[in-house]
Short mmCIF file of C-alpha atoms and ligand atoms in Angstrom, two decimals:
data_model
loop_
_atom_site.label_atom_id
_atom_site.label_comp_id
_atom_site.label_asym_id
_atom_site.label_seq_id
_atom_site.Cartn_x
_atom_site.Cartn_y
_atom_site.Cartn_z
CA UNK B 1 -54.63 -60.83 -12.62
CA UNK B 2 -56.21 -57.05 -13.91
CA UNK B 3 -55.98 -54.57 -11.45
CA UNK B 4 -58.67 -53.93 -9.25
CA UNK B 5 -60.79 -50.87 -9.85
CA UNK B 6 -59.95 -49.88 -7.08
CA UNK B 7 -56.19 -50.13 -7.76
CA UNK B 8 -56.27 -47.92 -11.22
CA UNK B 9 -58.97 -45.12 -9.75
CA UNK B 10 -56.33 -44.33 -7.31
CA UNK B 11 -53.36 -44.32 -9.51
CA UNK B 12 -55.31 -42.73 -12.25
CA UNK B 13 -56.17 -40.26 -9.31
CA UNK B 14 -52.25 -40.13 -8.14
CA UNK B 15 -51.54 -38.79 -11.54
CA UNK B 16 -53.95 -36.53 -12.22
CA UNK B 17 -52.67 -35.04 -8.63
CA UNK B 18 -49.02 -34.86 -9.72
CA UNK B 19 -49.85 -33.15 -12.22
CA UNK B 20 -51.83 -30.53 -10.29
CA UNK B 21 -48.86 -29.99 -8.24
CA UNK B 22 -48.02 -26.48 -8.97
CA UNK B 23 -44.73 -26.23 -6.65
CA UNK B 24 -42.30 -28.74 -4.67
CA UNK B 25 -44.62 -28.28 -1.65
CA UNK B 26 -47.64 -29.47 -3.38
CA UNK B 27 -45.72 -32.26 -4.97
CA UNK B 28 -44.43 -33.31 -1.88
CA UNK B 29 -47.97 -33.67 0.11
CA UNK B 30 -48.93 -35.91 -3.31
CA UNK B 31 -46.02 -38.24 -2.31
CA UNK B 32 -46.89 -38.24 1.49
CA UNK B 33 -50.69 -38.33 0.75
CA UNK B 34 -50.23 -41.24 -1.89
CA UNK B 35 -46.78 -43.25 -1.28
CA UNK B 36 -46.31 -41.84 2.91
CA UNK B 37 -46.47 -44.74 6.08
CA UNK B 38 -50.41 -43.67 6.09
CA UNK B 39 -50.81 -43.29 2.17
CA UNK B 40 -53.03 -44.48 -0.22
CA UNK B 41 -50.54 -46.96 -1.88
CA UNK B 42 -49.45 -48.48 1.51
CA UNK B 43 -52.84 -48.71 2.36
CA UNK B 44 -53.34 -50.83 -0.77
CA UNK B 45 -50.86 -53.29 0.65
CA UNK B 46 -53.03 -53.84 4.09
CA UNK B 47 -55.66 -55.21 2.15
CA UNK B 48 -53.01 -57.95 1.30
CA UNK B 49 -53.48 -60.04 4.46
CA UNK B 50 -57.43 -60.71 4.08
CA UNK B 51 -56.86 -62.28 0.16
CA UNK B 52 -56.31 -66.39 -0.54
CA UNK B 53 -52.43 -67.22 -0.39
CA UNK B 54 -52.63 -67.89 -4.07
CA UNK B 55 -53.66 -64.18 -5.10
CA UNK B 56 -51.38 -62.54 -3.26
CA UNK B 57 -47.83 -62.41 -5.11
CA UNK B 58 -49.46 -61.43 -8.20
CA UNK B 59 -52.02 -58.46 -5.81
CA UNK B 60 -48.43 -57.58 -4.68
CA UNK B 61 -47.04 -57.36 -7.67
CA UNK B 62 -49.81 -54.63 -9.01
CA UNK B 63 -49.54 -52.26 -6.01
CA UNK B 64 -45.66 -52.19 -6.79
CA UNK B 65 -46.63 -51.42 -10.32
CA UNK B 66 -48.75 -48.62 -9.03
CA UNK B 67 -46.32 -47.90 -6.40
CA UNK B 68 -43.46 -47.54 -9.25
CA UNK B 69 -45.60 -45.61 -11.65
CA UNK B 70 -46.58 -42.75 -9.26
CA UNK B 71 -42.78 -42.71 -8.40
CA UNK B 72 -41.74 -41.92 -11.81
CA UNK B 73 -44.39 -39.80 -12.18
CA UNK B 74 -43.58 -37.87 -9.46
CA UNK B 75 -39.70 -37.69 -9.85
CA UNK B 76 -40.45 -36.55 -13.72
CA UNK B 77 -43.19 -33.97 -12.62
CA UNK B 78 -39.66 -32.79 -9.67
CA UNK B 79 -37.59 -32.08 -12.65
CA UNK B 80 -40.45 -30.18 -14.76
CA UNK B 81 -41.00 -27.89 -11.32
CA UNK B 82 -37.50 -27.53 -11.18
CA UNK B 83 -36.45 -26.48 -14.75
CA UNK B 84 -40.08 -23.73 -14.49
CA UNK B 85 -38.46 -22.74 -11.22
CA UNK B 86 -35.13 -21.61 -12.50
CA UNK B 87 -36.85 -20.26 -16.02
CA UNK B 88 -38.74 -17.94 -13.79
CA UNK B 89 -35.59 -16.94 -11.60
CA UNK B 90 -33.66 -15.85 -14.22
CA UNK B 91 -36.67 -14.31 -15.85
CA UNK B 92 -36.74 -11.89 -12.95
CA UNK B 93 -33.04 -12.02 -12.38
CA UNK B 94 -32.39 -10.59 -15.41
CA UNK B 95 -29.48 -8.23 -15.89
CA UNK B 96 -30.05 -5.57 -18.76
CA UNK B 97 -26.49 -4.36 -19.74
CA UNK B 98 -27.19 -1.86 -21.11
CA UNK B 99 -28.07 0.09 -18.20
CA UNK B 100 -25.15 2.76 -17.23
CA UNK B 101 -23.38 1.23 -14.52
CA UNK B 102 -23.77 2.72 -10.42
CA UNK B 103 -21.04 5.20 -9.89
CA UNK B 104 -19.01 4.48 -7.32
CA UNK B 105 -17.12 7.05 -4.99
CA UNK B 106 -13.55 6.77 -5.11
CA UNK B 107 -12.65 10.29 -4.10
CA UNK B 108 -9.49 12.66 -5.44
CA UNK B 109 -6.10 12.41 -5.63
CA UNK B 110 -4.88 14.83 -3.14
CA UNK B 111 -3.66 17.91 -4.32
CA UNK B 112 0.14 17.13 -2.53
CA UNK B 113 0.15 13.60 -3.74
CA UNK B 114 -0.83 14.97 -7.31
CA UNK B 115 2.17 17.53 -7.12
CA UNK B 116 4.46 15.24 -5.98
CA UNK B 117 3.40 12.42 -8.70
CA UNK B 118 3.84 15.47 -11.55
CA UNK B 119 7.53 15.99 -10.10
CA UNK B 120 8.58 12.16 -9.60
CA UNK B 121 7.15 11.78 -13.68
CA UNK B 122 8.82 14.65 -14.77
CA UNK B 123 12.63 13.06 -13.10
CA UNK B 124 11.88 9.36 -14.15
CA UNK B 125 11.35 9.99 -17.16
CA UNK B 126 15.04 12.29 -17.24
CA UNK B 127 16.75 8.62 -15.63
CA UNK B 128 17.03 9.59 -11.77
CA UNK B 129 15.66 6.96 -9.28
CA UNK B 130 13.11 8.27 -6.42
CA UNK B 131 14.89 7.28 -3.01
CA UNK B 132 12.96 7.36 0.20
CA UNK B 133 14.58 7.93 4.03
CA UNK B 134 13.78 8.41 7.47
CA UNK B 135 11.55 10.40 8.88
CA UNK B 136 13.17 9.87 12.24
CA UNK B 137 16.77 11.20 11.63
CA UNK B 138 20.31 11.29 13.17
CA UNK B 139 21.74 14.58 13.61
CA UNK B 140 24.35 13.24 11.75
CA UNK B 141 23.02 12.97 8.26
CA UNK B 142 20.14 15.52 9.05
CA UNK B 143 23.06 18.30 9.68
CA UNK B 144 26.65 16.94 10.30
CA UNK B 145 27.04 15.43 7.03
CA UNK B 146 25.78 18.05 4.97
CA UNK B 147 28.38 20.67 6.53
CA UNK B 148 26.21 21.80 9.65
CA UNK B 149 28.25 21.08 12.44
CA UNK B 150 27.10 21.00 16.13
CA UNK B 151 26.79 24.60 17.02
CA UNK B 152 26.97 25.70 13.46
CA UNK B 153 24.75 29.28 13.28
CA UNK B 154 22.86 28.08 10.22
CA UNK B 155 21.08 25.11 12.06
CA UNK B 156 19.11 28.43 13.47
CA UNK B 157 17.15 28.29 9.83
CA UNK B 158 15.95 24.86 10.50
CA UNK B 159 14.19 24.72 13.75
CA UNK B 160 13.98 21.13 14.72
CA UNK B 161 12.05 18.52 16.95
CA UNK B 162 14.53 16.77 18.99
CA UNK B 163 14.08 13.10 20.05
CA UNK B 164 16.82 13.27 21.99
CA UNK B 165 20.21 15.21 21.74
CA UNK B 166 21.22 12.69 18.36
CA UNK B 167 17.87 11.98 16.75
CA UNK B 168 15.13 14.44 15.47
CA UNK B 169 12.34 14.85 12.90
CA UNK B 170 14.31 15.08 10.03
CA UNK B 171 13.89 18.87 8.78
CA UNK B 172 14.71 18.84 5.02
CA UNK B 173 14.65 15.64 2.81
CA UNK B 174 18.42 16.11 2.50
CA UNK B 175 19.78 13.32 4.97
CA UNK B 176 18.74 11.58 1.91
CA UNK B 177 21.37 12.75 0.16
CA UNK B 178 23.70 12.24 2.56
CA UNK B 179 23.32 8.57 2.80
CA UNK B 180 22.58 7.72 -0.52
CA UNK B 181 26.24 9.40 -1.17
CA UNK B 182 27.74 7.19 1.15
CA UNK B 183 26.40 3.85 -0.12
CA UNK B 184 27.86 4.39 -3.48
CA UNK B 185 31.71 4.17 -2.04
CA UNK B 186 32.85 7.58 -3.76
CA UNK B 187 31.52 6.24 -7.31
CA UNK B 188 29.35 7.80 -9.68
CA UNK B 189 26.80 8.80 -10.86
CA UNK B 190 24.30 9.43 -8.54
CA UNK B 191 21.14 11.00 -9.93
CA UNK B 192 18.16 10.34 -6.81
CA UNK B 193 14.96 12.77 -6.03
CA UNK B 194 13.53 12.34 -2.41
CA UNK B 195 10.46 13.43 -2.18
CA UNK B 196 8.90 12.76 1.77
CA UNK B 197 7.39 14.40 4.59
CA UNK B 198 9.95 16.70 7.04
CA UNK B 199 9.21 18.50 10.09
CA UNK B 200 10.52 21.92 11.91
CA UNK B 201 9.29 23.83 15.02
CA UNK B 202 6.79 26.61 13.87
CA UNK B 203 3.84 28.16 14.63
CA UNK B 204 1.14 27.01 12.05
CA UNK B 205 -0.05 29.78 10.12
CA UNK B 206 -1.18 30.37 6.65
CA UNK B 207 2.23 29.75 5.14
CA UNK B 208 3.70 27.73 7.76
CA UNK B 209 2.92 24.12 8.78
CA UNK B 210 4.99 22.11 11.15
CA UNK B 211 5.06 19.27 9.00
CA UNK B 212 5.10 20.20 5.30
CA UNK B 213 6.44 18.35 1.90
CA UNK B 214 9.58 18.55 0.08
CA UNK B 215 11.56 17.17 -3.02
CA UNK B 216 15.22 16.94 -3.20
CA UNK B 217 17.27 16.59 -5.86
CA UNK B 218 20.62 15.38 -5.99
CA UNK B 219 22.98 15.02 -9.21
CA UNK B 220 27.01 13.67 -8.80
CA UNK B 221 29.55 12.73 -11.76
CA UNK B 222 32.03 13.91 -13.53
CA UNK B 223 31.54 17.39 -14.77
CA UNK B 224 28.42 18.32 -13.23
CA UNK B 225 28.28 21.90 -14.09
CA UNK B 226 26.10 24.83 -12.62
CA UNK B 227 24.40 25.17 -16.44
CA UNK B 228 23.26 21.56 -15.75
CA UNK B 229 21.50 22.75 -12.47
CA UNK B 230 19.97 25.67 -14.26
CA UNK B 231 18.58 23.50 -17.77
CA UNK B 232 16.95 21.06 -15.19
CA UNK B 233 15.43 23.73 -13.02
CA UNK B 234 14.06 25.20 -16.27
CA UNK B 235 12.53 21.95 -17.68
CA UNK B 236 10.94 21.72 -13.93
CA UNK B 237 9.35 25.04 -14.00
CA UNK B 238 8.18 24.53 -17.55
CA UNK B 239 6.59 21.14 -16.60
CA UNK B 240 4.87 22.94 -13.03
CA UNK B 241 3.31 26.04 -14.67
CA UNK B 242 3.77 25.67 -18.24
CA UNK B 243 5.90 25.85 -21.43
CA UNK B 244 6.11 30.12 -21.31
CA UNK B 245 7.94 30.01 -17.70
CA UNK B 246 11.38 31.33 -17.04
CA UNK B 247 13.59 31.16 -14.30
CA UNK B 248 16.15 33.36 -12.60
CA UNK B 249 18.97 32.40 -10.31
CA UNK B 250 19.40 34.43 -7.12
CA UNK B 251 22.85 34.26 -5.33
CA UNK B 252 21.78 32.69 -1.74
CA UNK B 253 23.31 30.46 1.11
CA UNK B 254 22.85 27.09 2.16
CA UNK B 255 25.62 25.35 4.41
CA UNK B 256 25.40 22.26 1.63
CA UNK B 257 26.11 24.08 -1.70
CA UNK B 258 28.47 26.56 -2.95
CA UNK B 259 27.62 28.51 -4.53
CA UNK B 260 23.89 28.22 -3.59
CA UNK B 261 21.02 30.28 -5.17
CA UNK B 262 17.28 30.85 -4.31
CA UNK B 263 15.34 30.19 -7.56
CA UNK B 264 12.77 32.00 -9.01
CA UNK B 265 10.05 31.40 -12.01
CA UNK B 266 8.40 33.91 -13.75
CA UNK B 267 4.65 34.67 -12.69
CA UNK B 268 2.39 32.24 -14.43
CA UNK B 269 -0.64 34.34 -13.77
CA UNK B 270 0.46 37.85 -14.96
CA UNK B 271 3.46 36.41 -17.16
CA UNK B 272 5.46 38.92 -15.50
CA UNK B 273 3.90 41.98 -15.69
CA UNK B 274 3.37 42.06 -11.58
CA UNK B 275 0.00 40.71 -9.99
CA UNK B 276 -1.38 39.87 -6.52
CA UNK B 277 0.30 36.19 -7.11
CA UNK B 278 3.59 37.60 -7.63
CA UNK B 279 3.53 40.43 -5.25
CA UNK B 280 3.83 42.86 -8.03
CA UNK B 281 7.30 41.34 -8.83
CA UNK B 282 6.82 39.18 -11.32
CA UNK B 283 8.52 36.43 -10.17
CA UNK B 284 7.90 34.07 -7.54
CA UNK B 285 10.31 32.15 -5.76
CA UNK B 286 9.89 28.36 -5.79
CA UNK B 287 13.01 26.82 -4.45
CA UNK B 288 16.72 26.52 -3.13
CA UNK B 289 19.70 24.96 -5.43
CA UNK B 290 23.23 25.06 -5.63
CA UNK B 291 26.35 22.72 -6.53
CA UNK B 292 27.27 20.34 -3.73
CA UNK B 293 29.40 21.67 -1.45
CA UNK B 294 32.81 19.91 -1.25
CA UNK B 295 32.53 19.03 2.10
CA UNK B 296 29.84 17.43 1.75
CA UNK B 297 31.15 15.48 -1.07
CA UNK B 298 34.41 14.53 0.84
CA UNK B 299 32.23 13.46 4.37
CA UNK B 300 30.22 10.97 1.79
CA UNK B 301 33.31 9.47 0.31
CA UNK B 302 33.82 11.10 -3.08
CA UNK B 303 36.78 12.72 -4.15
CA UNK B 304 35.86 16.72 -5.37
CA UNK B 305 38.48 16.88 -7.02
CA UNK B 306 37.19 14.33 -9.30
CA UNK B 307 33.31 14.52 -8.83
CA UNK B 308 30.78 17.37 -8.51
CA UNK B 309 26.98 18.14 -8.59
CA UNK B 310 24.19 19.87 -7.69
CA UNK B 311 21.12 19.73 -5.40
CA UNK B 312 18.25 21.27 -5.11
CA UNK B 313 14.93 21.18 -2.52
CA UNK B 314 11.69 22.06 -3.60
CA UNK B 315 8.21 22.06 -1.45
CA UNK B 316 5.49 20.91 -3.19
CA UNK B 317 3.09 22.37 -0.46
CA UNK B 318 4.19 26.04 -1.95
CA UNK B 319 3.82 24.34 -5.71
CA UNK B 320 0.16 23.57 -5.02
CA UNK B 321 -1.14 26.33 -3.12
CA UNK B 322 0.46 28.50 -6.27
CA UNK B 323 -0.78 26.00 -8.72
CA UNK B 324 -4.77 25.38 -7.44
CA UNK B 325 -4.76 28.63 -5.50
CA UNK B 326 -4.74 27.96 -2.41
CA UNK B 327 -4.55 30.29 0.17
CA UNK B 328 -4.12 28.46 3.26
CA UNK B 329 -1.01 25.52 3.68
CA UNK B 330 -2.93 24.05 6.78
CA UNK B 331 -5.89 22.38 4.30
CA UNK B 332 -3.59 20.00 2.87
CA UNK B 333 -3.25 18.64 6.37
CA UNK B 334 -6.85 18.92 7.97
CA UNK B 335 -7.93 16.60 5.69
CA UNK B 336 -11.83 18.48 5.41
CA UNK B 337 -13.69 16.28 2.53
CA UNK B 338 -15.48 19.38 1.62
CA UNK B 339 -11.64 20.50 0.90
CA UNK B 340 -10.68 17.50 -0.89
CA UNK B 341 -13.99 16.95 -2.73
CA UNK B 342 -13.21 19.93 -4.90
CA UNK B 343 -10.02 18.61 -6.34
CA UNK B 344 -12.34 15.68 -7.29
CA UNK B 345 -14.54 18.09 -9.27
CA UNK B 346 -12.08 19.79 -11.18
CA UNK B 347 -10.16 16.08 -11.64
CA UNK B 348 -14.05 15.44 -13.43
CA UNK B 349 -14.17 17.95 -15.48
CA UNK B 350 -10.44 17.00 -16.65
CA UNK B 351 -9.52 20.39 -15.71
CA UNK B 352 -6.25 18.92 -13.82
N1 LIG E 1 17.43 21.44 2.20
C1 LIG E 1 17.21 22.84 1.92
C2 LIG E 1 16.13 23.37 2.84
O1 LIG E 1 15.32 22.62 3.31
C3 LIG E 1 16.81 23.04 0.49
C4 LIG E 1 17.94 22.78 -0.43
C5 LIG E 1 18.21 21.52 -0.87
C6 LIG E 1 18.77 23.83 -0.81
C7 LIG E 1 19.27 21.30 -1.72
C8 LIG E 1 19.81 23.61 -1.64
C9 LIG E 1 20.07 22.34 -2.11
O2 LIG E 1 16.09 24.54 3.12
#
């Protein structure tokens, strides 16, 4: 049996709506509208009941025709929607590039950290290992075992934040020392910088922080000779403010080294001649040094008779103020952006 007229008007009408259907939504009301409980299709099927029992498999078998045709039809128009859909996504999701990328703020190094990195570089790459300790300290190692005894006048230097009568804020990184010595059982060598923070009572000035930085250095073998102390302080002043800079040695005292010597470097600004940097001098001073004292050598465990070395403390606080020019030791620990943002400047330019 043909289909009815009726039957090939509606599915030539189906497709001709499926194909209208600009968007899933559309497409979706042409299923409901054609092939839903109250559509067009189903309806078809009603009119099943009112034929002659002998028409009606073959009547049922054309509205399943229809039925299937405006399926496919339908499910082929879904994936041409689809695949237009996605075209025009990435049409307007298109990346170009080309385009310089968004900068993103990552801030500056600061200034101490910087300093501190230039040192630890500088000693790597001469074979010591960096060795870190405790801010919280025992007497012991913070003075005992570097030839301070309880009482001893020289603690009077090193004002100190007591924890209680045994433990304090360490006040030089040279504990360090101390009890990196005694872990190595009276063998050598031991070749260790310590940078960290340390801490001593004063009133926070311009110069004078509470809580500043410092770098120790520590060298013990065989043969360790003052000349070795002096070559490696030279290299060090060379690498902070540049391949023209001297040093001298100044005879000093430190309980820890004998002899012990405040060292100077010669004015990077006026190369000596005497400037506002330099106090009219010509030389600024930038650290203490000396060769270990034997004491402290014997309280660690090695024999002085056998071993000696030399030490020396730097603070890279001092380093950077003369370095970037700053004048006050309390903005490395404020932590003002507008401080910090101008180290970020200069690090643009590549000027540091
Ligand atoms: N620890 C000393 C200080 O803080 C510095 C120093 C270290 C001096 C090593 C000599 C040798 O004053």
């Amino acid at each position: 049996m043909a289909q009815t007229e009726a039957m090939s008007e509606l599915k030539q009408q189906a497709l001709v709506d499926i194909n209208e259907a600009n968007n899933e939504k559309e497409l979706q009301d042409v299923k409901v509208k054609y092939l839903g409980k109250k559509g067009s299709v189903t309806g078809l099927m009603k009119h099943m009941k009112d034929l002659p029992k002998e028409e009606k498999p073959a009547y049922g078998q054309q509205v399943n025709e229809v039925r299937q045709t405006i399926e496919q039809e339908i499910e082929e128009r879904q994936t041409v929607l689809a695949k237009e859909k996605l075209d025009k996504q990435l049409e307007s999701e298109t990346i170009d590039v080309t385009l310089p990328s968004r900068r993103i703020d990552i801030g500056a190094k600061h200034p101490l950290t910087r300093t501190v990195e230039e040192i630890e570089d500088l000693f790597l790459g001469l074979g010591y290992e960096i060795v870190d300790g405790y801010e919280v300290e025992e007497d012991y190692y913070n003075f005992e075992a570097l030839n301070l005894p309880k009482s001893h006048p020289a603690r009077d230097m090193q004002d100190s934040f007591y924890i209680t009568d045994e433990i304090l804020m360490r006040t030089h990184t040279s504990p360090v020392q101390a009890r990196t010595m005694e872990k190595r059982n009276g063998q050598g060598p031991v070749k260790i910088i310590c940078p960290g923070k340390v801490y001593r009572r004063d009133s926070d000035d311009a110069t004078h922080s509470h809580q500043f930085t410092q770098i120790e250095g520590l060298v013990v073998d065989k043969g360790i000779k003052m000349s070795d102390l002096k070559g490696t302080l030279a290299l060090l002043a060379k690498q902070l403010f540049g391949e023209d800079r001297e040093i001298r040695l100044r005879p000093s005292y430190f309980p820890f080294t004998e002899p012990s010597v405040e060292v100077d470097v010669s004015c990077f600004k006026c190369n000596g001649k005497g400037c506002n940097v330099c106090k009219q001098t010509g030389w600024i001073e930038i650290l203490g040094a000396g060769m270990v004292h034997p004491n402290v050598l014997r309280m660690a465990g090695f024999d002085p008779e056998v071993y000696s070395g030399f030490a020396f403390g730097l603070g890279p606080d001092r380093i950077a103020m003369l370095k970037y020019g700053i004048e006050d030791i309390r903005h490395f620990y404020t932590n003002d952006v507008r401080f910090l943002n101008q180290f970020k400047a200069v690090e643009d330019r590549g000027e540091i």
